[in-house]
XYZ file of C-alpha atoms in Angstrom:
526
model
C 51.282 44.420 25.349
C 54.740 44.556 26.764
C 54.772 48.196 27.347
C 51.183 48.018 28.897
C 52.368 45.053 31.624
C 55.383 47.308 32.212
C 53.758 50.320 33.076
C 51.222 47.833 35.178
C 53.838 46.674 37.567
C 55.298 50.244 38.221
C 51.562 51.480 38.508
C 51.644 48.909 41.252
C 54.874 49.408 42.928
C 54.128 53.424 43.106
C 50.588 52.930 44.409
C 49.921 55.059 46.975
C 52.610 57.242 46.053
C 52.471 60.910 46.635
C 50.701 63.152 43.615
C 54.314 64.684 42.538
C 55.971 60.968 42.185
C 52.745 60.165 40.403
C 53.300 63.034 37.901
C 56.480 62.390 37.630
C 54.929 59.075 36.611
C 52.360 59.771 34.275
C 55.387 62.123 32.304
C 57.640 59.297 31.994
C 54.062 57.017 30.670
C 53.595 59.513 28.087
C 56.703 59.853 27.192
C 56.916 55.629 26.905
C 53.640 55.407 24.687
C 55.059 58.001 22.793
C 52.058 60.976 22.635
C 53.035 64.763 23.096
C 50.799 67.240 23.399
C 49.593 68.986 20.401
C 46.337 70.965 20.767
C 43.781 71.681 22.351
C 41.258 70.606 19.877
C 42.988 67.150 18.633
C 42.985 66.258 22.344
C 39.020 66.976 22.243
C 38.301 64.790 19.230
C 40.340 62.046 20.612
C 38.006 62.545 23.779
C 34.868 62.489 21.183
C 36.347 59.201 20.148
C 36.796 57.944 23.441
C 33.302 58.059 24.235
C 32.114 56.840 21.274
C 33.981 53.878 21.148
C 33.245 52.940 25.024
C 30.344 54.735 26.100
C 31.272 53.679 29.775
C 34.075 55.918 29.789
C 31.473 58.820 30.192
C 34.452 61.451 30.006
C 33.601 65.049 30.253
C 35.316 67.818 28.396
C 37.043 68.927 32.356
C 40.329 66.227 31.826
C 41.993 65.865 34.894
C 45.775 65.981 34.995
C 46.545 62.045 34.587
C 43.250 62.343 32.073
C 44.881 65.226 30.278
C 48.349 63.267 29.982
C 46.525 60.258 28.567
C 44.686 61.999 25.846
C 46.387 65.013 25.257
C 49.982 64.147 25.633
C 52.801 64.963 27.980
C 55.834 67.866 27.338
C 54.545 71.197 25.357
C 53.223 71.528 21.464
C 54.764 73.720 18.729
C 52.313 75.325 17.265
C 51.389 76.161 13.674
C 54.010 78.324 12.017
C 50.996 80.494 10.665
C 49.488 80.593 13.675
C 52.918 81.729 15.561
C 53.361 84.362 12.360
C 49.612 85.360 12.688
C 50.144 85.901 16.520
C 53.625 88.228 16.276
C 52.445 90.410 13.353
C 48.844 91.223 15.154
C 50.092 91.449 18.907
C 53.816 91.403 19.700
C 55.634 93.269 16.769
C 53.333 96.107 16.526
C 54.374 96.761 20.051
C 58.068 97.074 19.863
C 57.789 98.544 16.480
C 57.539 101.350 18.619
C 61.176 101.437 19.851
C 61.704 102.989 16.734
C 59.727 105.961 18.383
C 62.259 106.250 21.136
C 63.790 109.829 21.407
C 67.732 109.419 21.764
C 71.072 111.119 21.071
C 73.838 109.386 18.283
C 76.420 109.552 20.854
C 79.755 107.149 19.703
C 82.067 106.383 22.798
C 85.333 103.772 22.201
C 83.520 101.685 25.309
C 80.639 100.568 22.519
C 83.837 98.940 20.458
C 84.344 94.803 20.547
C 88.034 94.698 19.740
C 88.915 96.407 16.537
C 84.663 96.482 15.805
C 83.495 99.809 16.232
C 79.579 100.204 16.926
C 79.571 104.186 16.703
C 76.358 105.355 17.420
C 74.978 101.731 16.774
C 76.661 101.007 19.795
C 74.612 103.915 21.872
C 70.875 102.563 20.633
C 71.682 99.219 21.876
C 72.982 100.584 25.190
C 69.362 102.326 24.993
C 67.366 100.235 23.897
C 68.636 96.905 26.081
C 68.478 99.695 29.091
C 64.710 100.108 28.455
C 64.103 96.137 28.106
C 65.461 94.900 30.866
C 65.741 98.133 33.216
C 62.501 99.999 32.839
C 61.973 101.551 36.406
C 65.822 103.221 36.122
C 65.071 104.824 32.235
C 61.474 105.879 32.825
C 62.994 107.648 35.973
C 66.334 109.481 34.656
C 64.207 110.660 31.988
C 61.687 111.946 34.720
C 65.431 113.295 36.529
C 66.012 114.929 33.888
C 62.696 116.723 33.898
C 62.980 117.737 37.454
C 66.887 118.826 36.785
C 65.313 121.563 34.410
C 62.524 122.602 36.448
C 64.782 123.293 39.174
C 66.770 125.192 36.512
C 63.896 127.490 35.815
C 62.622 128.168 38.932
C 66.262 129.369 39.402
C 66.404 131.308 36.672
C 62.900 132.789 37.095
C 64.220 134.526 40.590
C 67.304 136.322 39.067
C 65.688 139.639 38.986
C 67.545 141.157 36.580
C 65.999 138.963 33.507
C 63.259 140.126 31.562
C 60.497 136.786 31.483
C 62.227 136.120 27.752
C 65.932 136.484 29.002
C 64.308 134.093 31.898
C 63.092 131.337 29.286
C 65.711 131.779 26.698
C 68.638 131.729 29.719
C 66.657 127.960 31.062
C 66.469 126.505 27.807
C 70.548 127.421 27.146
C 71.325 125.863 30.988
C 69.279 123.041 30.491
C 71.276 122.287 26.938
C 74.595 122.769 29.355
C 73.008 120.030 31.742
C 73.936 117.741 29.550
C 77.630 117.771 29.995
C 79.716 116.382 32.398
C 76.950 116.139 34.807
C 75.984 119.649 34.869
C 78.709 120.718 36.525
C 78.977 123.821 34.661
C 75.498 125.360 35.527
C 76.742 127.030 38.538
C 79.372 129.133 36.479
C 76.810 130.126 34.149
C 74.465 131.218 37.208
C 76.138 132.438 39.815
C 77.600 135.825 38.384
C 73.869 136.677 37.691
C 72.321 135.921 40.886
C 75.552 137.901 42.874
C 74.543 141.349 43.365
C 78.385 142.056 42.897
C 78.890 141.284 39.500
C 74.924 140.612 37.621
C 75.329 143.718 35.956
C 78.287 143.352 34.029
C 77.321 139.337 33.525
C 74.046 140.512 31.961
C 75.748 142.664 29.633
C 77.407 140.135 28.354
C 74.659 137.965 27.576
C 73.151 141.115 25.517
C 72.559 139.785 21.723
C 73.544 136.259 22.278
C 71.501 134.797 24.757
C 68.259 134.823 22.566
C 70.307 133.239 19.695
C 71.675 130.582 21.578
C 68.426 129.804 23.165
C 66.158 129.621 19.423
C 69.258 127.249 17.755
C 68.724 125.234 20.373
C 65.519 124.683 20.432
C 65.904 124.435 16.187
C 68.343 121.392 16.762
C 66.527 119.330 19.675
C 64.234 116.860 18.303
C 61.155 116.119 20.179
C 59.748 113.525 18.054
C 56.169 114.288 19.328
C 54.205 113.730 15.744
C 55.823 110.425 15.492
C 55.097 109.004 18.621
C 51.644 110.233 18.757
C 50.838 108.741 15.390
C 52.826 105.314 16.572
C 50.629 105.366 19.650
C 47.476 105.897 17.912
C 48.408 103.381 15.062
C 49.241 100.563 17.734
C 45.764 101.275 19.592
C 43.906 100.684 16.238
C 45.516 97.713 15.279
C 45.129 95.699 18.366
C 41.328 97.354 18.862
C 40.965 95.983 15.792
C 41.886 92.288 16.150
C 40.049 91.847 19.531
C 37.161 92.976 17.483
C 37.482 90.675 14.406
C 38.199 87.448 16.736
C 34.815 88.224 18.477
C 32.923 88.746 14.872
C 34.811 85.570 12.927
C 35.535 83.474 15.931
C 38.806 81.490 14.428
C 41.310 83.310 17.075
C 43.628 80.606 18.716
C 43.377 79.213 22.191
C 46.094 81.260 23.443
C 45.238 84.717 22.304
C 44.211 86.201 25.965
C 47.260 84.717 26.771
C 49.161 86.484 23.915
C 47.366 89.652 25.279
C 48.512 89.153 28.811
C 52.485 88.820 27.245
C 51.902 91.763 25.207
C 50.588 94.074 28.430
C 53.549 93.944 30.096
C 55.613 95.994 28.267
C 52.882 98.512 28.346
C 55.226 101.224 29.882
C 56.821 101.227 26.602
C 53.991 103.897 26.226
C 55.322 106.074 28.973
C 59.289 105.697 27.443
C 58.266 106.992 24.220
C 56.070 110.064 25.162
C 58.820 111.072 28.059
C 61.531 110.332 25.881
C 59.591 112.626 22.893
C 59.537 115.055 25.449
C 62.573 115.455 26.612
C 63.529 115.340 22.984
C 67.431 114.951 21.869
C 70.149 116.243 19.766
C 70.835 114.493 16.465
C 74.335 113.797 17.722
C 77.096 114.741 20.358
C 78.310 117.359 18.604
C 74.758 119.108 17.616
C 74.700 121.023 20.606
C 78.431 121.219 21.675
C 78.673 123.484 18.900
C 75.980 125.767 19.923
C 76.952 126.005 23.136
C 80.877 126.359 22.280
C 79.816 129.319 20.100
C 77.763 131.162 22.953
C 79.967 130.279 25.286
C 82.902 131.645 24.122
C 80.893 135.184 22.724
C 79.990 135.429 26.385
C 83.973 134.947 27.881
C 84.897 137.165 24.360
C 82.083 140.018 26.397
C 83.190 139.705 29.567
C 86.592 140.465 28.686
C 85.731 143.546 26.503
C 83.758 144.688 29.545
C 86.980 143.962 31.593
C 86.199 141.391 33.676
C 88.745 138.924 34.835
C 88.793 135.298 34.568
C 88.559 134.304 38.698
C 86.226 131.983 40.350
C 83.163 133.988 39.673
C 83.842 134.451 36.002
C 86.340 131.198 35.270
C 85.499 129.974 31.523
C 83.474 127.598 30.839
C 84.812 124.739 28.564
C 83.342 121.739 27.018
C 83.898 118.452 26.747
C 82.377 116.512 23.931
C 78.967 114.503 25.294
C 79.256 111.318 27.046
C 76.497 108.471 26.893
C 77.421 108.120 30.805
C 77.748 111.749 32.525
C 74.608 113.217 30.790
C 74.360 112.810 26.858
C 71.698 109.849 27.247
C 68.764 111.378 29.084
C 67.678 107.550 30.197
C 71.042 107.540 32.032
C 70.790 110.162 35.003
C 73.420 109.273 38.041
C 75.558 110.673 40.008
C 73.340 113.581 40.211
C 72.336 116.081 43.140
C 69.583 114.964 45.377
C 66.046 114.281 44.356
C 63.261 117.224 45.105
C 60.008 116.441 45.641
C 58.499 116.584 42.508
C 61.259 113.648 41.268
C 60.193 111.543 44.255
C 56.191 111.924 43.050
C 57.823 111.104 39.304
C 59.565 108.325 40.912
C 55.928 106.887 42.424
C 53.991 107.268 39.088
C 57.400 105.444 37.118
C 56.414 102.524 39.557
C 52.681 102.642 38.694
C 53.472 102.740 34.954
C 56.162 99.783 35.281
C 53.152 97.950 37.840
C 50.243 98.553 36.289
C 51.076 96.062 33.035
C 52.638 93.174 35.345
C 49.322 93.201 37.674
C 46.867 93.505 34.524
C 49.137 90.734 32.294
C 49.481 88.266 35.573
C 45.516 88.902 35.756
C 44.147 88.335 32.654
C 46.693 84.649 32.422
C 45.075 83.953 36.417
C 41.311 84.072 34.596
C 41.689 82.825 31.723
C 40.561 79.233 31.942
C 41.451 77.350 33.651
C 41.358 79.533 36.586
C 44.610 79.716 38.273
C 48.698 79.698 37.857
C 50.184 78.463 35.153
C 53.486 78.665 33.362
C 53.265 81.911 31.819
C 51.499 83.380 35.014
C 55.373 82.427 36.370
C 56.834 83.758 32.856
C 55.198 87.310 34.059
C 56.181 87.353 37.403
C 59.889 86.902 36.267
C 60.168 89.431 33.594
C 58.680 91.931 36.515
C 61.947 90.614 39.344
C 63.866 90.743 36.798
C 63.693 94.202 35.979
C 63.533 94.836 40.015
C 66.652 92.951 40.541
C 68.202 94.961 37.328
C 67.251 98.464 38.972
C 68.139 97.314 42.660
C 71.768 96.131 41.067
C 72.525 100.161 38.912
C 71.473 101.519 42.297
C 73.672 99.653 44.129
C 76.450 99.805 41.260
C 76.516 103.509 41.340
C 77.004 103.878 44.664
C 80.760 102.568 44.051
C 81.550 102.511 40.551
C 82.928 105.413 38.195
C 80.210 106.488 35.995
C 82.343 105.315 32.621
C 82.775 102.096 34.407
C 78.926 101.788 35.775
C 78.042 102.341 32.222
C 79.810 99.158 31.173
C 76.396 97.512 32.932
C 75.167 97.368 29.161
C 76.667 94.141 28.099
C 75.065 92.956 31.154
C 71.310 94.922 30.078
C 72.418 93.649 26.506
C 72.630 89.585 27.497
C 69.126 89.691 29.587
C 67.767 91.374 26.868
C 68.032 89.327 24.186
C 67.391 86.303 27.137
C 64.589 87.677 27.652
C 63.185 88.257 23.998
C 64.088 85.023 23.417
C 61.970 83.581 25.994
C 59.049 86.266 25.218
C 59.394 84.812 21.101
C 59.760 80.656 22.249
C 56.513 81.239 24.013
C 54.694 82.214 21.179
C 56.406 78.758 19.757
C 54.188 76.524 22.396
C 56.584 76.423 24.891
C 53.349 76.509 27.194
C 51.729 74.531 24.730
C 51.117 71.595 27.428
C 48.707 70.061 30.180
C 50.967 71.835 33.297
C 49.761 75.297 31.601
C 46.491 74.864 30.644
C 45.506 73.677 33.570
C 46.668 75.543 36.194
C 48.582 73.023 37.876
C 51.148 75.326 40.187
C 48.494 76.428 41.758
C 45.768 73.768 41.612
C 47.728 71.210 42.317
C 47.638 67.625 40.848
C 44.411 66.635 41.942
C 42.937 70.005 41.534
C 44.129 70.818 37.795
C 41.857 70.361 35.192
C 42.191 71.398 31.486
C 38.526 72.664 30.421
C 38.235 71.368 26.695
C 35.368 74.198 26.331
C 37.725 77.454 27.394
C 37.041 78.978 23.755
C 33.621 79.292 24.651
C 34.371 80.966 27.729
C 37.398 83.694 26.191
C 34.937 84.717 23.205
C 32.101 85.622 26.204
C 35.043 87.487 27.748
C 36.793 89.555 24.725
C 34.486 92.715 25.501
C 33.393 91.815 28.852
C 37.295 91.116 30.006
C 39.905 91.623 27.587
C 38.733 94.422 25.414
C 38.156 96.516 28.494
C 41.502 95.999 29.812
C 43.693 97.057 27.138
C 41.921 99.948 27.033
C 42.244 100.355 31.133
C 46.332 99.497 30.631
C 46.382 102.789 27.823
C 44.728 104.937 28.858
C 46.307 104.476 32.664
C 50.219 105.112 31.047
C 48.434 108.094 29.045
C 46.903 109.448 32.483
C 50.591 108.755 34.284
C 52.440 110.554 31.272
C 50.058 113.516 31.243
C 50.841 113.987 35.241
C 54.313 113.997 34.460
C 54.495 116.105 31.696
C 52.321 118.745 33.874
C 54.178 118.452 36.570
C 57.465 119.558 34.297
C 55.463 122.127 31.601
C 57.708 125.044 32.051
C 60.791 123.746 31.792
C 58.889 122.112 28.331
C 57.819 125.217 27.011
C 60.867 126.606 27.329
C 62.320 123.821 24.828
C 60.608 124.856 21.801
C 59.944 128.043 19.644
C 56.998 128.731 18.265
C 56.614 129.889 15.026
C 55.276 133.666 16.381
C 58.609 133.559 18.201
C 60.820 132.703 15.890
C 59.394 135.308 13.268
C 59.317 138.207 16.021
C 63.073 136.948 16.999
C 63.773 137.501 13.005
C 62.394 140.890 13.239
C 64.214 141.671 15.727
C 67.587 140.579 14.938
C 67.239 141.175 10.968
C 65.333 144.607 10.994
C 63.521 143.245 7.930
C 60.119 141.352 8.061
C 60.277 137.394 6.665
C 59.179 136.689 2.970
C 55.646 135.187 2.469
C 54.045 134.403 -0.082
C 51.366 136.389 -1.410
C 53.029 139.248 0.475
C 51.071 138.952 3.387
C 53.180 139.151 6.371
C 51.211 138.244 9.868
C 52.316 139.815 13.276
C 54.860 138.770 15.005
C-alpha cells in the first residue's frame, strides 16, 4: 500500500509531463514493483487474467507502452537456454561454420607474436578472419584486386608475340604466382626482356623447358578449395530451407525467429568471401611457392648466362623474399598497389551490392516484423553496417600514410571489434532485446504510438513463405549472381590457374617421352 501511495504522488507531481519523463517513469515503476519482462506469452496470460478477473478492464491483445510495462515488465528477458541453443545451432553457427571454407595462405610473420607468444600461422587466420568480420567491403575487394592484377597480367602476356597461346598461359599463371611478392614489383623484370624487340629472342630461349614446368607445379600447389565451399554452400542452404519449413509445419518456432533471420542475413556476403577466396585459391604456406619460383627463377638467370647475356637493367636477377601477410601473401590484403582499371572499379560496385544487399534485406525483414517499425535490433543492424564503413573508410585513409608492415598492425584493431561485435551478435540471441522498447517499435513509434501486438505469431507463421522464405532465397541467390559476374569478368586469368587432367598427361608425354601407367592398360589421348 505504501509503494502504491508512493508511486501516486509522483504520478501526480509528473502529470502532464512530457512522454520521455513519463517513460522514464513507468521504468523506474517497474523496476519499484519489481516485474521484468519475460515473454511474450506469460505477459498474454497475465492479460487473460486481467480480464477475467475485472471484465471492465476490456484490454486487447495491442498493449500500449505504459500497458506493456505494467503487464509485461520493464528492462529485457533472458531467454530459455534451449531456446538460445536451439536458435545458434539452426541459424547462426551454421553460418560462420563456413569460415572454415575461407581460402588463405599459413603465412607466420614476428608482428602476429604477443611478447615471447608466438601465433605462427595462427596468428595469420585471425588477421584474416577478424579482417573479414569487421572489414568486409576492403577483403571482398583486394580479393577482387587481385583478380584484376592477373587479368591485366594476361592480357599482357597475350600481346608478346613471340609466345605460343601455351607459353602465353603457362608464362600468366608463373607472373601471377610472382605477384605475390613484395607487391609485384618483380613482374616488370620478368616481362620486359620479352616484350623488347632487342633482347625477346634470347629471353625466350631461356624460358625453353622450364616455363611449362614452373607453370603445372604451380598450379599442383595452389589450393582452390572449390569442392569444399560448394558443398558448405549447398549444406548451409539446406539446413536453414529446412527449418523455415519445419516452423511453418509444427508451429513451436520462438517469437524472435524472423528476427534471428534478419541477424543471420547480414553476414550474407560471407557467401561472396568464400567463393572469391576459393577462387583465387592459396598456397599451403609461404614457402610453397617461394620454392617454385626460386627454382625457375634461378634456371632462367642459370640460361641467360649460358646464352651470354649480362646481368644489366634489362636482365638484373630476380630475387625473392620470403611472403609477407602485408605486401601480397594474403590475397584479402591488396594495398599499395598500381591504379585500379576499369574492370576493378565494376568489382568494386558489385563488392558494395554484396556487402548492401544483406544490411537492406536484414534491416527489412526486423522493420515488418510486428510490430511494424524500429526497434533495437533494427539499430543493432544499422551499426554492424557503419561499422564496417567506418572500418574501410579508416585502412583507406591509413594507407595513404602508413608503411604497409605498420598499416598491417590495423589487426589488433579488426581483432577487438571483432570479437565486440560477436559478442553483441551472441548477447542478442540471450534476450538482450527481450523487452517492451523492442517489440514494440518504440524508436520509431514513439511512446504513444508503440504498441506490442500479443498476436505477432499469428502474423510471422502467415509470413514464413509469403516473406521470409522468399527472402533468404532472394539474399543467395543475389551473392551467387554477384560472384558469378565476378568470376566472368576474371575467367582467363582463372583458367590459367589450374591444369587439367588432359594437360597434365600431354605435359607428361611431353617431358617424359613415355605415356602414364593406367590401369587396365588403356591409355586415353592426351
Amino acid at each position: 500500500m505504501a509503494v502504491f501511495s508512493r508511486l501516486t504522488s509522483v504520478s501526480r507531481m509528473l502529470a502532464g509531463a512530457r512522454p520521455t519523463y513519463l517513460l522514464v517513469l513507468l521504468l523506474l515503476t517497474d523496476t519499484a514493483l519489481g516485474r521484468r519482462f519475460d515473454s511474450i506469452d506469460n505477459c498474454r496470460d497475465r492479460v487473460v487474467a486481467a480480464n477475467a478477473k475485472t471484465p471492465a478492464l476490456n484490454l486487447t491483445f495491442f498493449l500500449t507502452l505504459p500497458q506493456c510495462y505494467e503487464y509485461c515488465g520493464s528492462g529485457y528477458g533472458s531467454y530459455d537456454i534451449w531456446s538460445v541453443i536451439s536458435a545458434l545451432s539452426s541459424w547462426v553457427i551454421p553460418l560462420f561454420l563456413l569460415l572454415g571454407n575461407i581460402t588463405y595462405a599459413n603465412i607466420s610473420s614476428p608482428v602476429f607474436d604477443i611478447g615471447k607468444i608466438k601465433l605462427g600461422y595462427m596468428g595469420n587466420w585471425i588477421a584474416v578472419i577478424s579482417h573479414l568480420l569487421v572489414n568486409p567491403i576492403d577483403y571482398l575487394w583486394s580479393l577482387c584486386l587481385k583478380l584484376d592484377v592477373g587479368n591485366n597480367i594476361k592480357i599482357r602476356c597475350d600481346k608478346i608475340t613471340i609466345l605460343s597461346p601455351e607459353e602465353k598461359k603457362n608464362l600468366s599463371a608463373v607472373t601471377f604466382a610472382l605477384d605475390d611478392y613484395e607487391n609485384g614489383i618483380h613482374l616488370d623484370s620478368l616481362l620486359q626482356p620479352l616484350e623488347d624487340n632487342s633482347c625477346r629472342d634470347v629471353h625466350h630461349r631461356a624460358l625453353k623447358g622450364i616455363l611449362g614446368s614452373a607453370a603445372r607445379d604451380l598450379a599442383d600447389a595452389r589450393k582452390h578449395n572449390k569442392l569444399h565451399s560448394t558443398l558448405a554452400i549447398l549444406i548451409y542452404g539446406k539446413e536453414v530451407f529446412e527449418a523455415l519449413i519445419d516452423a511453418k509445419l509444427d508451429g513451436t518456432f520462438p517469437y524472435h525467429m524472423p528476427h534471428t533471420l534478419a541477424l543471420r542475413q547480414l553476414y550474407y556476403w560471407l557467401f561472396l568471401a568464400v567463393i572469391l577466396s576459393a577462387a583465387a585459391g592459396g598456397f599451403g604456406n609461404q614457402w610453397t611457392s617461394l620454392s617454385t619460383l626460386q627454382r625457375f627463377l634461378t634456371e632462367r638467370h642459370e640460361a641467360l648466362q649460358r646464352l651470354g647475356v649480362q646481368d644489366d637493367n634489362k636482365s638484373r636477377r630476380i630475387v625473392l623474399e620470403p611472403l609477407k601477410p602485408w605486401n601480397g601473401g594474403n590475397y584479402s590484403w591488396r594495398h599499395c598497389k598500381g591504379g585500379v582499371s576499369k574492370r576493378g572499379w565494376i568489382m568494386f560496385i558489385l563488392v558494395i551490392m554484396a556487402v548492401i544487399f544483406p544490411v537492406v534485406s536484414a534491416f527489412l525483414l526486423s522493420w515488418v516484423t510486428p510490430t511494424v517499425g524500429l526497434g533495437d535490433r533494427g539499430i543493432m543492424e544499422l551499426s554492424f553496417a557503419g561499422l564496417w564503413v567506418l572500418n574501410y573508410i579508416l585502412t583507406v585513409a591509413a594507407s595513404k600514410r602508413l608503411r604497409p608492415e605498420n598499416l598491417f598492425k590495423i589487426m589488433w584493431w579488426n581483432l577487438f571489434w571483432s570479437l565486440t561485435s560477436l559478442v553483441v551478435l551472441f548477447t542478442a540471441f540471450q534476450g538482450w532485446f527481450n523487452s517492451c522498447e523492442s517489440w514494440s517499435a518504440y524508436y520509431s513509434r514513439g511512446y504513444n504510438g508503440a504498441v506490442l501486438n500479443l498476436n505477432m505469431k499469428d502474423i510471422e507463421e502467415d509470413d514464413i513463405f509469403s516473406l521470409y522464405l522468399p527472402v533468404v532465397i532472394a539474399a543467395l541467390l543475389v551473392q551467387l549472381l554477384l560472384a558469378g559476374i565476378i568470376l566472368r569478368l576474371n575467367r582467363d586469368i582463372l583458367r590459367c590457374t589450374v591444369w587439367s587432367d588432359a594437360e597434365n598427361r600431354a605435359f607428361w608425354e611431353r617431358t617424359s617421352g613415355q605415356k602414364p601407367f593406367v590401369l587396365g592398360g588403356v591409355y586415353p589421348s592426351p
